Coordinates of C-alpha atoms in Angstrom, one line a residue:
X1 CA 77.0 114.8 147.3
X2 CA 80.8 114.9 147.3
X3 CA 83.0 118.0 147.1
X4 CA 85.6 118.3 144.5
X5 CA 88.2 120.5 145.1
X6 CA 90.0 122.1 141.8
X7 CA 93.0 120.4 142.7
X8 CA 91.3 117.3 142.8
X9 CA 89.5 118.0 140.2
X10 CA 92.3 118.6 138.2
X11 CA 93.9 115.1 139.2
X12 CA 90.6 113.5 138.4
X13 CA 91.1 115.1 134.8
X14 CA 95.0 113.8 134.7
X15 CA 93.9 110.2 135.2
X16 CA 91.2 110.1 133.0
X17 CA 93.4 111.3 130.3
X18 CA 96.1 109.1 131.0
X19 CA 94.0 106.2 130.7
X20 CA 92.3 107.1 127.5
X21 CA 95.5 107.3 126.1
X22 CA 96.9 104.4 127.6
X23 CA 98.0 101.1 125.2
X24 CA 95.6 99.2 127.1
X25 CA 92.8 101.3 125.8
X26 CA 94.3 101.8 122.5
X27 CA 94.1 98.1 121.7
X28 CA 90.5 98.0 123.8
X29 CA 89.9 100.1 120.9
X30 CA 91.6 98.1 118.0
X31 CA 90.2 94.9 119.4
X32 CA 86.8 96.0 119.2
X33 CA 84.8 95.2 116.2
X34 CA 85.5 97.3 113.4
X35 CA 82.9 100.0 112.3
X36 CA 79.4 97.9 111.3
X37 CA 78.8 99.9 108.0
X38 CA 82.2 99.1 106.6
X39 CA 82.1 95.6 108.1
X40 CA 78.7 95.3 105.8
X41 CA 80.9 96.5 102.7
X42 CA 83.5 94.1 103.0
X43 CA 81.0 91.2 103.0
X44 CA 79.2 93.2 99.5
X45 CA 82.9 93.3 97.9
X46 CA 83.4 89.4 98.9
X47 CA 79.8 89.1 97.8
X48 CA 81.3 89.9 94.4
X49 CA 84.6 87.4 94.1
X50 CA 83.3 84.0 92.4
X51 CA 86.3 82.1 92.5
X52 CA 89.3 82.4 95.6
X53 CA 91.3 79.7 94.8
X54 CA 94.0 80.3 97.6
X55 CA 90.9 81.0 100.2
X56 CA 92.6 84.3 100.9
X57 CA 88.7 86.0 101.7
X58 CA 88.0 82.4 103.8
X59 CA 88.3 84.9 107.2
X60 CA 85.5 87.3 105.9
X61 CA 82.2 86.2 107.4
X62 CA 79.4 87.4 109.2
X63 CA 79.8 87.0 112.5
X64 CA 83.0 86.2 112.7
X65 CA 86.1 87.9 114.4
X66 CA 86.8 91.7 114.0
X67 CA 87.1 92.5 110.5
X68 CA 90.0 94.8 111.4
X69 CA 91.9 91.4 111.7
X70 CA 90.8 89.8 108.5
X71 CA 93.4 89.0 105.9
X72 CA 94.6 92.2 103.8
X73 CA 92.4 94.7 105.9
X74 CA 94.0 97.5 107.9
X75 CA 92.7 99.5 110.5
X76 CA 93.3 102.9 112.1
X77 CA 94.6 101.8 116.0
X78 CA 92.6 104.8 116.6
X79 CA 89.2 105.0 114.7
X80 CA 88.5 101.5 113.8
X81 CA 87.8 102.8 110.4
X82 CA 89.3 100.9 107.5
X83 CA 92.6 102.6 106.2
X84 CA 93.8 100.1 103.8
X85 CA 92.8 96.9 101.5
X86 CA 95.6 95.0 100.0
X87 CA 94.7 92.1 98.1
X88 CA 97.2 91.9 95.6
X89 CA 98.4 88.9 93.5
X90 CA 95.4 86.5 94.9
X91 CA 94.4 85.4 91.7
X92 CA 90.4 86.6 92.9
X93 CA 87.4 86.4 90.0
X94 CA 84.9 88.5 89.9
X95 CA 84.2 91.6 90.0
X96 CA 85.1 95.3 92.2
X97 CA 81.7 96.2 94.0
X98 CA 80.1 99.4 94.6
X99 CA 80.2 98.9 98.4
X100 CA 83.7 100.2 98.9
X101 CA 82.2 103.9 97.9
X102 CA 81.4 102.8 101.9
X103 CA 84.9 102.9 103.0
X104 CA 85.3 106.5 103.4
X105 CA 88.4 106.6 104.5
X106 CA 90.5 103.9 103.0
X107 CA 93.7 105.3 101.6
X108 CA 95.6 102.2 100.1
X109 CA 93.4 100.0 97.5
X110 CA 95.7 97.1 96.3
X111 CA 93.6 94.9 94.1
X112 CA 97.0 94.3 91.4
X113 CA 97.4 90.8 89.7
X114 CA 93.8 89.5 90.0
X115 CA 91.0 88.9 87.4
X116 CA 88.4 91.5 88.5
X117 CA 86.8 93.0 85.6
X118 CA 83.6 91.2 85.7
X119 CA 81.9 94.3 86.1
X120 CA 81.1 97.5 83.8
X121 CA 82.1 95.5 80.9
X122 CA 85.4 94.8 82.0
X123 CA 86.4 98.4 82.1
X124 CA 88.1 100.1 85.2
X125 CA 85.0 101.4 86.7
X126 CA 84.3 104.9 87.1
X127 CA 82.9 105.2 90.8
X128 CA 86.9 104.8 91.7
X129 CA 87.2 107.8 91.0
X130 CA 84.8 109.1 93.8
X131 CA 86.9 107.4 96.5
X132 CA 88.6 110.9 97.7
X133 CA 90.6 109.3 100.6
X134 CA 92.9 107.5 98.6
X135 CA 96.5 108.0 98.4
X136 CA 97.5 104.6 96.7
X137 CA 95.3 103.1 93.8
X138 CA 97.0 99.8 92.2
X139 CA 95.1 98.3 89.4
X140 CA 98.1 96.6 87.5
X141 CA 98.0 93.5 85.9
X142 CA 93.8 93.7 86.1
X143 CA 92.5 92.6 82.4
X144 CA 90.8 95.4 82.1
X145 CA 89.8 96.7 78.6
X146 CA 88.1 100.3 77.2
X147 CA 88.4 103.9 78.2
X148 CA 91.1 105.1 81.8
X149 CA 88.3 106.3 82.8
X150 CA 89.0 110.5 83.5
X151 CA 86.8 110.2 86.9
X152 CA 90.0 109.2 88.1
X153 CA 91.7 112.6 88.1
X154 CA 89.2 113.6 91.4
X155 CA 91.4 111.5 93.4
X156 CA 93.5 115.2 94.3
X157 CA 95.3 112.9 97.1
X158 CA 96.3 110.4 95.3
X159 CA 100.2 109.7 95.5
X160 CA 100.6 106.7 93.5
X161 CA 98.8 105.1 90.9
X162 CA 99.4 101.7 88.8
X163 CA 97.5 100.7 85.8
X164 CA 99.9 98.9 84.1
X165 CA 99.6 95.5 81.9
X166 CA 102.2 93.0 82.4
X167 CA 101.0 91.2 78.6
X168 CA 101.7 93.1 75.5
X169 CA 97.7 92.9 74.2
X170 CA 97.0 95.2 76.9
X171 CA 93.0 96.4 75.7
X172 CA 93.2 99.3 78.2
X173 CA 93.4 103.1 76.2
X174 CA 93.6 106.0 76.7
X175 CA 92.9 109.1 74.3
X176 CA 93.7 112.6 76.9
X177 CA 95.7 112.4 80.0
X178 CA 94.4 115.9 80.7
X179 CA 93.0 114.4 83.7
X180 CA 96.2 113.6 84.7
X181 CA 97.0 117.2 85.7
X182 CA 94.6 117.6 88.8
X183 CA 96.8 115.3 90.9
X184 CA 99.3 117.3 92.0
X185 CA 100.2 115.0 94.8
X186 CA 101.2 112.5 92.3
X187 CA 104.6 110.8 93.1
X188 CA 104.1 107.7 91.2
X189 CA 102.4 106.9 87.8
X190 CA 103.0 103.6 86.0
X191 CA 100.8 103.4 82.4
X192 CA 103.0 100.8 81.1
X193 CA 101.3 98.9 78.2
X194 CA 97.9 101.0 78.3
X195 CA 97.7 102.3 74.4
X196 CA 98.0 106.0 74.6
X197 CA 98.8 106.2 70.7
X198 CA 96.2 108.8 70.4
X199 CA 97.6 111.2 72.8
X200 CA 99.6 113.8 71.6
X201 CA 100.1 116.1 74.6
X202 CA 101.1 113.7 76.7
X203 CA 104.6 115.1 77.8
X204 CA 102.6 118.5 78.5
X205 CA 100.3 116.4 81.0
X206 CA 102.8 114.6 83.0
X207 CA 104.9 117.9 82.8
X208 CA 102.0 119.4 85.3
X209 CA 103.0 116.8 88.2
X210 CA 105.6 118.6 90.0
X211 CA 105.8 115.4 92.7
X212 CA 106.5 113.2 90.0
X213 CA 109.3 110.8 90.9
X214 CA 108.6 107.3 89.1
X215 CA 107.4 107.8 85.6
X216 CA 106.6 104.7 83.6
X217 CA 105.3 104.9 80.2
X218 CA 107.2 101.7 78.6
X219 CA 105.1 99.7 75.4
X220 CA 102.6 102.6 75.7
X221 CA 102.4 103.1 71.5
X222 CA 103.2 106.9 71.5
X223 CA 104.5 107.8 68.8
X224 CA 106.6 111.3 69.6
X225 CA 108.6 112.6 72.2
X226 CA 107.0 116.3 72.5
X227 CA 110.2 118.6 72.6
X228 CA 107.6 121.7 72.9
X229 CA 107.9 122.1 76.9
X230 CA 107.9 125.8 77.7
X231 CA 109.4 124.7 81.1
X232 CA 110.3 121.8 83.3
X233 CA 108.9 121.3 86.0
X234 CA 109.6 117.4 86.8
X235 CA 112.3 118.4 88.8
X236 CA 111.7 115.6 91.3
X237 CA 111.7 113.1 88.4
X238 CA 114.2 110.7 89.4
X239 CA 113.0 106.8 87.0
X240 CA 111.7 107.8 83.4
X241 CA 111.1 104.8 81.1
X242 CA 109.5 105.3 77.6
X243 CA 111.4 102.0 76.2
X244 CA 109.2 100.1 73.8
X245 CA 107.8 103.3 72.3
X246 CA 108.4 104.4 68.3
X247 CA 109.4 108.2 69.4
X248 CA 110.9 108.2 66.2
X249 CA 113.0 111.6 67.1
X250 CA 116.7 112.7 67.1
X251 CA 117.9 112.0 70.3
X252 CA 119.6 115.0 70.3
X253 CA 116.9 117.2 71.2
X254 CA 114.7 115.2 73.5
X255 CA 113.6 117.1 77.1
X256 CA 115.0 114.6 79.2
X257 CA 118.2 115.7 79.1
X258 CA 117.5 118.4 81.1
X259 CA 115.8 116.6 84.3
X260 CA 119.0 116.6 86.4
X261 CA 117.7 114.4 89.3
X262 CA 117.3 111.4 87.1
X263 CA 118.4 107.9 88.4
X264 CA 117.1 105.4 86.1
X265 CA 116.5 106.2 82.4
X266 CA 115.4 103.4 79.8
X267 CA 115.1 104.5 76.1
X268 CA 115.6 100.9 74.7
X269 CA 113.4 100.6 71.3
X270 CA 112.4 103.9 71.0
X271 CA 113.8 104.9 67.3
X272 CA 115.6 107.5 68.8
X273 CA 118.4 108.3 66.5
X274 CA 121.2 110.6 65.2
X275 CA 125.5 110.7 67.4
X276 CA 125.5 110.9 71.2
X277 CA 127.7 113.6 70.6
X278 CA 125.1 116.2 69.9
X279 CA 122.9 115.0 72.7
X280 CA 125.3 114.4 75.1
X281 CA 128.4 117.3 74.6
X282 CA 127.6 119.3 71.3
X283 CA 124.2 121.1 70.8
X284 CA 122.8 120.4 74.7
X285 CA 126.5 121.0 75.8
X286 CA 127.3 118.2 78.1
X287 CA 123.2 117.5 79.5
X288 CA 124.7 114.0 79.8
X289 CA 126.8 115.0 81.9
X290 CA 125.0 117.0 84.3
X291 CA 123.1 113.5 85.0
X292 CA 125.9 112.2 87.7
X293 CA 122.9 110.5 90.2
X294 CA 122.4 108.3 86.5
X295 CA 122.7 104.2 87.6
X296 CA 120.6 103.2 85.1
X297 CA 120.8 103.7 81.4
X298 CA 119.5 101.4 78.5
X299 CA 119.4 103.1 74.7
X300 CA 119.6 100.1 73.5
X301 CA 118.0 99.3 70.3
X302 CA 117.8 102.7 68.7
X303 CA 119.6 104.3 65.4
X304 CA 121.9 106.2 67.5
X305 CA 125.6 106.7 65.6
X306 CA 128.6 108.5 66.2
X307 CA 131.3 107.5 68.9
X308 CA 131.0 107.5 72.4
X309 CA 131.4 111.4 74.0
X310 CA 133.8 111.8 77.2
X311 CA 131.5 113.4 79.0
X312 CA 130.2 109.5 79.6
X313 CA 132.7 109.3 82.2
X314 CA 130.9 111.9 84.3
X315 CA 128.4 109.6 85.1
X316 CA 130.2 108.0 87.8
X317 CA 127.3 106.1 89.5
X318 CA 125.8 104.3 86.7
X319 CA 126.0 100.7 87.3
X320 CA 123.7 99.8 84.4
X321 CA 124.6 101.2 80.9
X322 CA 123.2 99.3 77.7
X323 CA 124.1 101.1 74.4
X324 CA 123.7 97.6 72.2
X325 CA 122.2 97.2 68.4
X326 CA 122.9 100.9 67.5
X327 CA 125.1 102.3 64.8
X328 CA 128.0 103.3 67.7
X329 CA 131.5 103.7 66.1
X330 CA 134.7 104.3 67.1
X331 CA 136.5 103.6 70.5
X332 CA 135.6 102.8 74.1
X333 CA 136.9 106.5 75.5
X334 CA 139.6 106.2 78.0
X335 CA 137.5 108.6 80.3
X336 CA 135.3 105.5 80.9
X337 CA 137.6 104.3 83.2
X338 CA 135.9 106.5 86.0
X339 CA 132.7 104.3 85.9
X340 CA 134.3 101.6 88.4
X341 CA 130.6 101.1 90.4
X342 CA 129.3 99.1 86.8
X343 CA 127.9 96.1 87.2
X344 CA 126.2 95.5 83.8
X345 CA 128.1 96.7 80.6
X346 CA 125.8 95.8 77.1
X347 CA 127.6 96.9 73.8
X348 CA 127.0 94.7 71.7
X349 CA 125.8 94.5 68.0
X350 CA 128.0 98.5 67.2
X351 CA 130.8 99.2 65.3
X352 CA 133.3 99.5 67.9
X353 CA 136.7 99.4 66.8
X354 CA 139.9 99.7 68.7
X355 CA 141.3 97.4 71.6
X356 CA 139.7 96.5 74.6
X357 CA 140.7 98.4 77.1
X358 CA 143.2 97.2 79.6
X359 CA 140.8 100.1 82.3
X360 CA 138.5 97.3 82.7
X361 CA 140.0 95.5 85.1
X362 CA 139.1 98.5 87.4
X363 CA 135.7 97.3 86.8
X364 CA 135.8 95.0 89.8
X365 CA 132.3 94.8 90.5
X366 CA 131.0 93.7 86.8
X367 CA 129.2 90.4 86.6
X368 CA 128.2 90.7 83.0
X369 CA 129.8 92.3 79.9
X370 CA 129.2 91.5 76.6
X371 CA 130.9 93.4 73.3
X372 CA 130.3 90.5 70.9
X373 CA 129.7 91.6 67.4
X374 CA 132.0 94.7 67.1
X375 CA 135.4 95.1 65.7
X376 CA 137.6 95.1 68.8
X377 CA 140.9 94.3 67.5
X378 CA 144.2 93.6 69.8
X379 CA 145.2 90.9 72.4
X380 CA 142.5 90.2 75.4
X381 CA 144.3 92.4 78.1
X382 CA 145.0 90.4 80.9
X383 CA 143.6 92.4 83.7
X384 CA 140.2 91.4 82.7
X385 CA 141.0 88.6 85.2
X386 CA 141.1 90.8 87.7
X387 CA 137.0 91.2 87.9
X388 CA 136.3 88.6 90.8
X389 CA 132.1 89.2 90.1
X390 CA 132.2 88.4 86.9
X391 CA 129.6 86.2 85.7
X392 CA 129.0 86.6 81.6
X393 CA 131.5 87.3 79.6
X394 CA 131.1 87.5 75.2
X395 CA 133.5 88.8 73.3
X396 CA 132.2 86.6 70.0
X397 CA 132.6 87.7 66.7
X398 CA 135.2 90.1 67.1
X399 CA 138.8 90.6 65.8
X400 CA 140.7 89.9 69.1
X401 CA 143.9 88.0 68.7
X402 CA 147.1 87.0 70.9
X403 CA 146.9 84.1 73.4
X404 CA 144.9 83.1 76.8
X405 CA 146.9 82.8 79.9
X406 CA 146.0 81.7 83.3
X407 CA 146.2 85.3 83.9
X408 CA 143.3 85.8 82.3
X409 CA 141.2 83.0 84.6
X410 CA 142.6 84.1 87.2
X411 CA 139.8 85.2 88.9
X412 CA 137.1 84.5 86.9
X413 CA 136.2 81.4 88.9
X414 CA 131.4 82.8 89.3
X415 CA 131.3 83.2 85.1
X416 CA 127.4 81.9 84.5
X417 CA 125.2 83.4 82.0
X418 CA 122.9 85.5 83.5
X419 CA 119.8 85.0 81.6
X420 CA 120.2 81.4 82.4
X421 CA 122.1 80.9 85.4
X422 CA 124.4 79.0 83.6
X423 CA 127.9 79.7 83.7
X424 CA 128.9 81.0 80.3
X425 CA 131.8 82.4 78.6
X426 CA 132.3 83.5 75.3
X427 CA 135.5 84.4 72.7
X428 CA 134.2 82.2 69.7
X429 CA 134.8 83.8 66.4
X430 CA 138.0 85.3 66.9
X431 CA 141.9 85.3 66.1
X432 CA 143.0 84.2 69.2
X433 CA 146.2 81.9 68.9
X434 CA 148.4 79.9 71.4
X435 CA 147.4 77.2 73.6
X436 CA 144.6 76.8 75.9
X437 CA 145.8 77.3 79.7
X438 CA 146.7 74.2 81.8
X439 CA 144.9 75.6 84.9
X440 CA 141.3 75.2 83.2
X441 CA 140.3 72.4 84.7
X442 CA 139.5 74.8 88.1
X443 CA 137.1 77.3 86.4
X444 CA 133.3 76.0 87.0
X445 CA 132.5 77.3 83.5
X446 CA 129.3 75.3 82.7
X447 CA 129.2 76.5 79.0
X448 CA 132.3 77.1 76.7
X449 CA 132.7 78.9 73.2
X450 CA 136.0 78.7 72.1
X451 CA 135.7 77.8 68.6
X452 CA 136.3 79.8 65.3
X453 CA 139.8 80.5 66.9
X454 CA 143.3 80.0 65.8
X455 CA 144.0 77.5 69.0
X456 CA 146.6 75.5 68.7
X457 CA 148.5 72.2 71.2
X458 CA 146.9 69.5 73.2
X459 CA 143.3 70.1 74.8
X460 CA 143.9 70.5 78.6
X461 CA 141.8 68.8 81.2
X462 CA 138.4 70.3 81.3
X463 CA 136.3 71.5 84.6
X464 CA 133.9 68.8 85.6
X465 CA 131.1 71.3 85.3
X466 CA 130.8 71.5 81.9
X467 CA 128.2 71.2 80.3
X468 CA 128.4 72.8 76.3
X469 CA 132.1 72.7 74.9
X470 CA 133.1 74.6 71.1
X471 CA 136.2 74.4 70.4
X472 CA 135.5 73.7 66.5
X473 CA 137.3 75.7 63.7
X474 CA 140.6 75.6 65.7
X475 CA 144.1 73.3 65.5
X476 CA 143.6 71.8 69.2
X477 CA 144.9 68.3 68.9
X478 CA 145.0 65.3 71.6
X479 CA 141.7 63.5 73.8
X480 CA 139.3 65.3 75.3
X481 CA 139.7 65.0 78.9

C-alpha cells in the first residue's frame, strides 16, 4: 500500500482541483447530455406545439444531440440544468404544457409573439405562477384572453415581466393589481393593452415596486390618474407611459411630476387638461424642471392650454418633445433655445402665434419639425438652413410671409418625410412672396407643397427626384422644367 506524505498529499489535492476546474472539464461538463428529467419536459412542451412553421423545435428529438444545444435552450456551463428558454417571435401553435413546472431552475421564459393559448381556455395559465426560479417572464403579443391570473405575484424573483398586446382588442383583463405588490424585485412591467378599466388603485400598486424602472401602462382603459399617493417611492422610475388612457385629470396635479429620475414620459391621449404653467412653474413650482435626464416627452393630444413656461428650457436632454393637437397659445419662449440635443419637435394643431424663431437654427441635430396649423406670423428665418439633419419640415397653414432664398436650402439637402421615407417639405398655405430660388434643382426633395402662396416669376428647374409638386394658388409663371 503506498505512503502518502502530507506534502504529497497536499499536491495530490492541488491537481485534482485544478483539473475539476479546468475549461476542459467545464465543457466535459456542458457537452454532456443535459439533465434526463428536464430533457423529458422539453419533449412534453414540444409535445404540445401543433403547428412550427419555421421548424424552429426541428432539433428537439429523442435521442438526438444534447438538449443543452437545441435551438432557444440555455444551459448552466456548470449544472447542466436548463437556465433559460427563449422562443420568441416563432410564430408556434399550440399550447404551454405543464412539463416546464419540471424545469426547476429556469430563469428566463421567452414564449412572446406566438399563438399559444390553446390551453386553459386561452387564458395565461395559472401554474406560471409556481415557477419560483424565474426572473424574466415574457408573454407579450400571446392572444391570450380572461383573468392576469394573481398566481403570478409568487414569482418574488421576478425582474421583468411582459404581458402586453400589440392589437388594440386585446381580451386579456385585469380587475386588482394587488398582486402586483409582492414583487419587489420588479424592474420591468409592460401591461400595455390588458383592460385594467376596473382597477382603481392601480397607482397605489405599482407605487409598492421600489425597483421599478420601465413602466408601461399605454391603451390600458383606466380611467384616473390617482393623485392620492401618501409617498413616492418609484424613485428608480426612469420610462412611464400611460398614453392612450382617458385620465381625464388636470394635468396640473398629476404624481409624475415628482419622479425626478424620469427619461422617457408619454402622456399622448390621455385627456389630461388645464396650462402647463400650473404643472410645470406655478402650483408644483417648476416639477418640470427638476426633470433634466427628460429625452422623451409626448402630451400630445390632450386639452392642455396656456403658453409654453420657461422652465421648458431646463430640460436640456430632451430630444423628443411632442406638445401637438392641444389648446397651446402664445409664443415659442426664447429659453427654448437651450434644447440644442432635439431631434424631433411636434407642435402642430395649437395656437401658437408669434415668429419662428430665428434659435432654431441651433437645433442642428433636428430631422423632423412640424408647426403646421398655428399662427406663426413673420418671414421664415433663414438659419433654418443651417440644420444639416433635417428630414421633415411643415410649416402649412400658417401666416408666414417674406421670400425663400437659397439660404434657406442651403443645407437642407436629407428632407424626406419620416413616416414615409419620402422626402417631404412643406410651407403650403402661407403668405410667402418672391420668387422661387434658382438653386432648387440640387435639393432631392421627393415631395413639394408650395402652393396657397403668394409666389411670384418663372418656375426654376426642378430636382429630378420629385415625385409630388403644389405649387397651385400662386402667380408662378413659365414651363415646368
Amino acid at each position: 500500500m503506498a505512503m502518502y506524505t502530507p506534502a504529497s498529499l497536499l499536491l495530490i489535492l492541488v491537481v485534482v482541483a485544478a483539473e475539476l476546474h479546468s475549461p476542459t472539464f467545464a465543457s466535459h461538463v456542458a457537452s454532456s447530455s443535459c439533465i434526463p428529467h428536464e430533457r423529458e419536459a422539453l419533449l412534453a412542451f414540444k409535445r404540445g406545439i401543433t403547428r412550427d412553421p419555421w421548424g424552429f423545435l426541428v432539433s428537439w428529438q429523442r435521442g438526438g444531440e444534447d438538449c443543452c444545444k437545441w435551438n432557444g435552450v440555455v444551459c448552466s456551463n456548470h449544472t447542466g440544468h436548463v437556465l433559460k428558454l427563449q422562443l420568441g417571435t416563432y410564430s408556434l401553435v399550440g399550447q404551454i404544457s405543464h412539463s416546464l413546472l419540471s424545469l426547476e431552475h429556469l430563469e428566463h421564459l421567452d414564449l412572446s409573439g406566438n399563438s399559444l393559448n390553446g390551453s386553459s381556455g386561452g387564458r395565461i395559465p395559472e401554474f406560471l405562477g409556481s415557477m419560483n426560479s424565474l426572473k424574466h417572464l415574457d408573454l407579450s403579443s400571446i392572444p391570450f384572453s380572461g383573468r392576469v391570473p394573481s398566481q403570478l405575484g409568487n414569482l418574488s424573483n421576478l425582474q421583468y415581466l411582459d404581458l402586453s398586446s400589440s392589437t388594440q382588442n386585446s381580451l386579456l383583463r385585469s380587475t386588482d393589481l394587488s398582486w402586483l405588490t409582492h414583487l419587489q424585485f420588479l424592474q420591468y412591467l409592460n401591461l400595455c393593452a390588458v383592460n385594467l378599466g376596473a382597477v382603481r388603485d392601480w397607482a397605489l400598486a405599482v407605487n409598492m415596486l421600489p425597483s421599478l424602472k420601465v413602466l408601461e401602462f399605454s391603451r390600458c382603459s383606466l380611467t384616473n390618474a390617482n393623485q392620492s399617493l401618501p409617498r413616492l417611492n418609484l424613485t428608480n422610475l426612469e420610462v412611464l407611459d400611460l398614453s392612450g388612457n382617458l385620465l381625464d385629470h388636470p394635468i396640473a396635479s398629476c404624481w409624475f411630476w415628482n419622479i425626478t429620475h424620469l427619461k422617457h414620459l408619454n402622456l399622448e391621449s390621455t385627456d389630461l387638461y388645464g396650462p402647463l404653467p400650473l404643472a410645470l412653474g406655478g402650483i408644483l413650482p417648476n416639477e418640470m424642471g427638476q426633470l433634466t435626464s427628460l429625452n422623451f416627452l409626448d402630451l400630445g393630444q390632450n386639452s392642455i392650454s396656456g403658453v409654453i413656461p420657461n422652465c421648458m428650457g431646463q430640460l436640456t436632454s430632451l430630444a423628443y418633445l411632442d406638445l401637438s393637437q392641444n389648446n397651446i397659445s402664445g409664443m415659442m419662449p426664447d429659453s427654448m433655445r437651450t434644447l440644442t440635443g432635439l431631434v424631433y419637435l411636434d407642435l402642430t394643431y395649437n395656437n401658437i402665434t408669434g415668429p419662428l424663431p430665428s434659435f432654431v437654427g441651433l437645433f442642428t441635430s433636428l430631422s423632423y419639425i412640424d408647426l403646421s396649423y398655428n399662427h406663426l406670423t413673420g418671414h421664415v428665418p433663414r438659419e433654418i438652413g443651417m440644420i444639416g439633419n433635417l428630414e421633415n419640415l411643415d410649416l402649412t397653414s400658417n401666416n408666414l410671409d417674406g421670400t425663400i432664398t437659397e439660404e434657406h436650402f442651403a443645407s437642407l439637402k436629407s428632407l424626406r418625410c419620416t413616416f414615409s421615407k419620402a422626402m417631404y417639405l412643406n410651407i403650403s398655405n402661407n403668405q410667402i412672396h418672391g420668387g422661387l430660388p434658382e438653386n432648387m434643382e440640387r435639393m432631392s426633395v421627393q415631395q413639394l407643397y408650395l402652393g396657397s402662396n403668394q409666389l411670384t416669376g418663372a418656375i426654376p428647374p426642378m430636382p429630378i427626384s420629385l415625385t409630388t409638386l403644389d405649387l397651385s394658388g400662386n402667380l408662378l409663371s413659365g414651363p415646368l422644367q
